[in-house]
Amino acid sequence: MSPAWEHLWPYRAVLAVDARNFSAHTSKGMQAINTEIQDVLHEALSAVGLRAHWEQRDFPQHTGDGYVAGLHPEVLPALVGCFPEALSNALHDHRRLHPGQAALQLRVSIHVGPLPPSGLGVPMVETHRFLDAQVLRDLLLRADPQVTNTVVVISQRVYEDVFQSGLSTGDTVSAQYSRSIAKVKALVQPVWLHVPGLDWGLADQSIFEVAEQESSPTPSSPPRSEASQPAQAPTFLQTGSGSYQGQNQYFNGPTGGSR
């Protein structure tokens, strides 16, 4: 009798975004911002040739103050390379079209891993943990909203898969990502930070918890996690059918600082 085993779920790139100071808005304002987030994501992804991929995205979920969806991992070079600047440009256009409105600033998290069609799994949890990392929040906290509207964190796995492949990432190079450590709840993992237009060589990295850079642009892989326990999976409440889904996500325990 053959031993029992299961097929690994397909690898999926996970793209998640959160809006800064979302809780400061009224309920009506929150609804408008969530719609605007989806609009700028569509605009930015279309600008880098990912419109068809976005329209066929997996497990699309609005998270109240943000949005998350799965994409084919083959588009990671675009997500890491071209997308952040395109998103920043879309947010600048949004600000110019809405004078007098507070500038919309987004935190972006990009990860990859095996996930079922529901999106439930450790890579999804890790994606949101990265998004909640204080080091990412601090970047927007110190930024001028009129100048910097986008900050990005990618996982070590994404960094290695993209930059060790040697594939083109547009005008973006690995040096535009700065290594740091994400510490959220039980998760402690190396991550890479990116701010469109920022040269990390000119930045005072001492104000962040940034790990020492390796001499090589593609460092060897440190352990994926130093956590003693895996992050707990979220639960989802799903409504709707067909190509559009509405889902609310609930994490076990507090999520950290206010969004």
Tab-separated table of C-alpha atoms in Angstrom:
chain	number	residue	atom	x	y	z
A	1	MET	CA	0.000	0.000	0.000
A	2	SER	CA	1.421	3.355	-1.044
A	3	PRO	CA	2.042	5.957	1.691
A	4	ALA	CA	-0.491	8.771	1.860
A	5	TRP	CA	0.677	12.236	0.771
A	6	GLU	CA	-0.858	15.471	-0.492
A	7	HIS	CA	-0.044	17.780	-3.390
A	8	LEU	CA	1.511	21.094	-2.416
A	9	TRP	CA	-0.773	24.057	-3.044
A	10	PRO	CA	0.178	26.300	-5.973
A	11	TYR	CA	2.651	29.069	-5.244
A	12	ARG	CA	1.000	32.456	-5.282
A	13	ALA	CA	2.380	35.944	-4.993
A	14	VAL	CA	0.478	37.845	-2.295
A	15	LEU	CA	0.009	41.611	-2.617
A	16	ALA	CA	-1.429	43.487	0.373
A	17	VAL	CA	-1.826	47.192	1.058
A	18	ASP	CA	-2.977	49.266	4.028
A	19	ALA	CA	-3.857	52.960	4.242
A	20	ARG	CA	-2.210	55.167	6.857
A	21	ASN	CA	-4.492	56.881	9.429
A	22	PHE	CA	-7.519	54.975	8.178
A	23	SER	CA	-9.192	54.959	11.593
A	24	ALA	CA	-9.191	58.775	11.695
A	25	HIS	CA	-11.946	58.873	9.049
A	26	THR	CA	-15.703	58.575	9.411
A	27	SER	CA	-17.451	55.397	8.351
A	28	LYS	CA	-18.474	57.023	5.081
A	29	GLY	CA	-14.933	58.233	4.545
A	30	MET	CA	-13.612	54.728	5.157
A	31	GLN	CA	-15.877	53.344	2.436
A	32	ALA	CA	-14.650	55.969	-0.008
A	33	ILE	CA	-10.988	55.298	0.801
A	34	ASN	CA	-11.384	51.549	0.339
A	35	THR	CA	-12.842	52.168	-3.115
A	36	GLU	CA	-10.044	54.614	-3.928
A	37	ILE	CA	-7.424	52.047	-2.888
A	38	GLN	CA	-8.827	49.523	-5.351
A	39	ASP	CA	-8.929	52.208	-8.063
A	40	VAL	CA	-5.264	53.198	-7.652
A	41	LEU	CA	-4.205	49.538	-7.505
A	42	HIS	CA	-6.005	48.890	-10.779
A	43	GLU	CA	-4.418	51.975	-12.346
A	44	ALA	CA	-0.892	51.142	-11.166
A	45	LEU	CA	-1.028	47.470	-12.128
A	46	SER	CA	-2.476	48.325	-15.529
A	47	ALA	CA	0.392	50.779	-16.074
A	48	VAL	CA	2.956	47.963	-15.704
A	49	GLY	CA	1.130	45.474	-17.904
A	50	LEU	CA	-0.630	43.502	-15.177
A	51	ARG	CA	-4.221	44.479	-15.862
A	52	ALA	CA	-5.233	40.993	-17.052
A	53	HIS	CA	-3.489	39.354	-14.087
A	54	TRP	CA	-5.251	41.728	-11.691
A	55	GLU	CA	-8.652	41.039	-13.209
A	56	GLN	CA	-8.025	37.302	-12.693
A	57	ARG	CA	-6.602	37.648	-9.171
A	58	ASP	CA	-7.093	34.995	-6.539
A	59	PHE	CA	-8.898	35.367	-3.175
A	60	PRO	CA	-9.556	39.143	-3.498
A	61	GLN	CA	-10.331	40.549	-0.067
A	62	HIS	CA	-10.883	44.041	1.256
A	63	THR	CA	-9.480	44.264	4.770
A	64	GLY	CA	-11.250	47.410	5.926
A	65	ASP	CA	-8.258	49.730	5.720
A	66	GLY	CA	-6.695	47.950	2.757
A	67	TYR	CA	-6.831	45.193	0.195
A	68	VAL	CA	-5.131	41.858	-0.477
A	69	ALA	CA	-5.104	39.459	-3.416
A	70	GLY	CA	-3.105	36.625	-4.916
A	71	LEU	CA	-1.328	36.735	-8.271
A	72	HIS	CA	0.762	34.315	-10.292
A	73	PRO	CA	4.340	34.300	-8.944
A	74	GLU	CA	5.689	34.845	-12.462
A	75	VAL	CA	4.734	38.536	-12.131
A	76	LEU	CA	6.939	39.108	-9.063
A	77	PRO	CA	9.632	40.972	-11.088
A	78	ALA	CA	6.977	43.527	-12.059
A	79	LEU	CA	5.554	43.772	-8.537
A	80	VAL	CA	9.019	44.297	-7.041
A	81	GLY	CA	10.419	46.425	-9.848
A	82	CYS	CA	7.899	48.543	-11.730
A	83	PHE	CA	4.808	48.496	-9.546
A	84	PRO	CA	5.937	50.621	-6.536
A	85	GLU	CA	6.735	53.665	-8.681
A	86	ALA	CA	3.569	53.188	-10.720
A	87	LEU	CA	1.548	53.074	-7.488
A	88	SER	CA	3.268	56.205	-6.209
A	89	ASN	CA	2.455	57.997	-9.476
A	90	ALA	CA	-1.177	56.868	-9.271
A	91	LEU	CA	-1.410	58.199	-5.707
A	92	HIS	CA	0.098	61.543	-6.765
A	93	ASP	CA	-2.503	61.750	-9.542
A	94	HIS	CA	-5.195	60.966	-6.989
A	95	ARG	CA	-3.964	63.781	-4.732
A	96	ARG	CA	-3.994	66.296	-7.589
A	97	LEU	CA	-7.528	65.247	-8.544
A	98	HIS	CA	-8.743	65.647	-4.949
A	99	PRO	CA	-7.408	69.013	-3.739
A	100	GLY	CA	-8.075	69.684	-0.080
A	101	GLN	CA	-8.359	65.986	0.723
A	102	ALA	CA	-5.745	64.365	2.948
A	103	ALA	CA	-3.122	62.652	0.813
A	104	LEU	CA	-3.594	58.907	0.596
A	105	GLN	CA	-0.505	56.988	1.779
A	106	LEU	CA	-0.166	53.229	1.429
A	107	ARG	CA	1.980	50.528	2.989
A	108	VAL	CA	2.586	47.621	0.610
A	109	SER	CA	3.600	44.048	1.447
A	110	ILE	CA	4.666	41.447	-1.133
A	111	HIS	CA	5.245	37.791	-0.274
A	112	VAL	CA	5.050	34.400	-1.980
A	113	GLY	CA	4.276	30.844	-0.946
A	114	PRO	CA	1.927	27.872	-1.354
A	115	LEU	CA	-1.690	28.826	-0.709
A	116	PRO	CA	-5.042	27.127	-1.346
A	117	PRO	CA	-7.777	28.892	-3.331
A	118	SER	CA	-9.179	30.352	-0.101
A	119	GLY	CA	-5.915	32.185	0.615
A	120	LEU	CA	-5.802	30.757	4.135
A	121	GLY	CA	-2.294	29.794	5.149
A	122	VAL	CA	0.985	30.841	6.719
A	123	PRO	CA	2.154	32.973	3.731
A	124	MET	CA	-1.022	35.052	4.018
A	125	VAL	CA	-0.483	35.580	7.748
A	126	GLU	CA	3.157	36.511	7.161
A	127	THR	CA	2.170	39.006	4.460
A	128	HIS	CA	0.002	40.874	6.958
A	129	ARG	CA	2.616	40.647	9.691
A	130	PHE	CA	5.136	42.324	7.368
A	131	LEU	CA	2.565	45.002	6.613
A	132	ASP	CA	2.187	45.685	10.343
A	133	ALA	CA	5.935	45.888	11.033
A	134	GLN	CA	6.813	49.043	12.971
A	135	VAL	CA	9.773	49.782	10.727
A	136	LEU	CA	7.385	50.138	7.775
A	137	ARG	CA	5.006	52.321	9.765
A	138	ASP	CA	7.904	54.535	10.848
A	139	LEU	CA	8.823	55.267	7.249
A	140	LEU	CA	5.414	56.806	6.523
A	141	LEU	CA	5.307	58.475	9.933
A	142	ARG	CA	8.466	60.431	9.099
A	143	ALA	CA	7.509	61.077	5.475
A	144	ASP	CA	5.937	64.200	4.005
A	145	PRO	CA	2.560	62.979	2.640
A	146	GLN	CA	2.874	65.353	-0.306
A	147	VAL	CA	6.169	63.742	-1.310
A	148	THR	CA	6.159	60.116	-0.133
A	149	ASN	CA	2.931	58.157	-0.460
A	150	THR	CA	4.204	54.583	-0.871
A	151	VAL	CA	6.453	52.336	1.233
A	152	VAL	CA	7.047	48.710	0.329
A	153	VAL	CA	8.212	45.634	2.213
A	154	ILE	CA	9.073	42.360	0.485
A	155	SER	CA	9.987	39.064	2.079
A	156	GLN	CA	13.440	37.485	1.933
A	157	ARG	CA	12.000	34.772	-0.311
A	158	VAL	CA	10.666	37.321	-2.794
A	159	TYR	CA	13.948	39.266	-2.756
A	160	GLU	CA	15.978	36.165	-3.553
A	161	ASP	CA	13.575	34.780	-6.169
A	162	VAL	CA	13.504	38.079	-8.064
A	163	PHE	CA	17.046	39.403	-7.829
A	164	GLN	CA	18.891	36.061	-7.971
A	165	SER	CA	16.971	35.180	-11.132
A	166	GLY	CA	18.731	37.916	-13.096
A	167	LEU	CA	15.437	38.800	-14.769
A	168	SER	CA	14.676	42.409	-15.664
A	169	THR	CA	12.785	44.444	-13.075
A	170	GLY	CA	12.503	47.588	-15.168
A	171	ASP	CA	14.597	50.445	-13.793
A	172	THR	CA	14.644	49.031	-10.254
A	173	VAL	CA	17.829	47.447	-8.882
A	174	SER	CA	18.438	45.437	-5.718
A	175	ALA	CA	20.256	48.368	-4.056
A	176	GLN	CA	16.942	50.211	-3.901
A	177	TYR	CA	15.845	47.681	-1.276
A	178	SER	CA	17.302	47.961	2.220
A	179	ARG	CA	17.498	44.961	4.532
A	180	SER	CA	15.720	45.095	7.883
A	181	ILE	CA	14.036	42.836	10.430
A	182	ALA	CA	10.267	42.561	10.835
A	183	LYS	CA	9.242	41.844	14.423
A	184	VAL	CA	5.493	41.436	14.823
A	185	LYS	CA	4.061	39.201	17.546
A	186	ALA	CA	5.838	35.831	17.278
A	187	LEU	CA	7.206	36.565	13.818
A	188	VAL	CA	10.838	37.652	13.443
A	189	GLN	CA	12.015	37.600	9.836
A	190	PRO	CA	14.389	39.463	7.530
A	191	VAL	CA	12.623	41.727	5.062
A	192	TRP	CA	13.575	44.313	2.468
A	193	LEU	CA	12.263	47.896	2.411
A	194	HIS	CA	11.724	50.142	-0.597
A	195	VAL	CA	10.563	53.729	-0.978
A	196	PRO	CA	10.102	54.868	-4.594
A	197	GLY	CA	12.641	57.580	-5.390
A	198	LEU	CA	14.746	57.040	-2.247
A	199	ASP	CA	18.469	56.268	-2.490
A	200	TRP	CA	19.240	54.323	0.676
A	201	GLY	CA	22.881	55.358	0.354
A	202	LEU	CA	21.807	58.911	1.203
A	203	ALA	CA	19.449	57.958	4.041
A	204	ASP	CA	20.299	57.890	7.730
A	205	GLN	CA	19.519	54.231	8.330
A	206	SER	CA	20.335	54.492	12.026
A	207	ILE	CA	16.807	55.776	12.682
A	208	PHE	CA	15.480	52.380	11.599
A	209	GLU	CA	16.270	48.878	12.783
A	210	VAL	CA	18.163	48.043	9.602
A	211	ALA	CA	20.440	45.027	9.494
A	212	GLU	CA	24.021	45.465	8.259
A	213	GLN	CA	24.210	45.290	4.483
A	214	GLU	CA	26.171	42.476	2.877
A	215	SER	CA	28.947	43.390	0.463
A	216	SER	CA	27.203	41.384	-2.254
A	217	PRO	CA	23.932	42.791	-3.699
A	218	THR	CA	22.408	39.343	-3.284
A	219	PRO	CA	23.187	38.110	0.245
A	220	SER	CA	22.977	34.538	1.323
A	221	SER	CA	19.655	33.498	2.712
A	222	PRO	CA	19.250	33.780	6.493
A	223	PRO	CA	16.716	31.574	8.256
A	224	ARG	CA	13.165	32.310	7.178
A	225	SER	CA	12.025	32.795	10.745
A	226	GLU	CA	13.531	32.920	14.189
A	227	ALA	CA	10.120	32.711	15.814
A	228	SER	CA	9.581	29.980	18.357
A	229	GLN	CA	6.006	29.507	17.191
A	230	PRO	CA	4.314	30.012	13.796
A	231	ALA	CA	1.930	32.922	13.389
A	232	GLN	CA	-1.690	32.040	13.942
A	233	ALA	CA	-3.830	31.902	10.841
A	234	PRO	CA	-6.627	34.446	10.359
A	235	THR	CA	-10.221	33.532	9.794
A	236	PHE	CA	-12.336	34.902	6.964
A	237	LEU	CA	-15.985	35.732	6.507
A	238	GLN	CA	-16.745	35.517	2.813
A	239	THR	CA	-19.730	36.868	0.940
A	240	GLY	CA	-20.595	37.125	-2.708
A	241	SER	CA	-19.997	34.771	-5.613
A	242	GLY	CA	-18.448	34.607	-9.038
A	243	SER	CA	-15.393	36.688	-9.893
A	244	TYR	CA	-16.065	39.214	-7.139
A	245	GLN	CA	-15.694	38.311	-3.517
A	246	GLY	CA	-16.071	40.343	-0.388
A	247	GLN	CA	-14.243	39.020	2.634
A	248	ASN	CA	-13.565	40.314	6.095
A	249	GLN	CA	-10.462	39.108	7.867
A	250	TYR	CA	-10.051	38.613	11.597
A	251	PHE	CA	-6.731	37.923	13.238
A	252	ASN	CA	-6.457	36.159	16.580
A	253	GLY	CA	-5.357	38.743	19.110
A	254	PRO	CA	-4.585	42.458	18.640
A	255	THR	CA	-2.886	43.513	15.424
A	256	GLY	CA	-0.434	45.934	17.004
A	257	GLY	CA	-0.404	49.682	16.432
A	258	SER	CA	-3.265	51.639	14.975
A	259	ARG	CA	-3.497	51.798	11.225
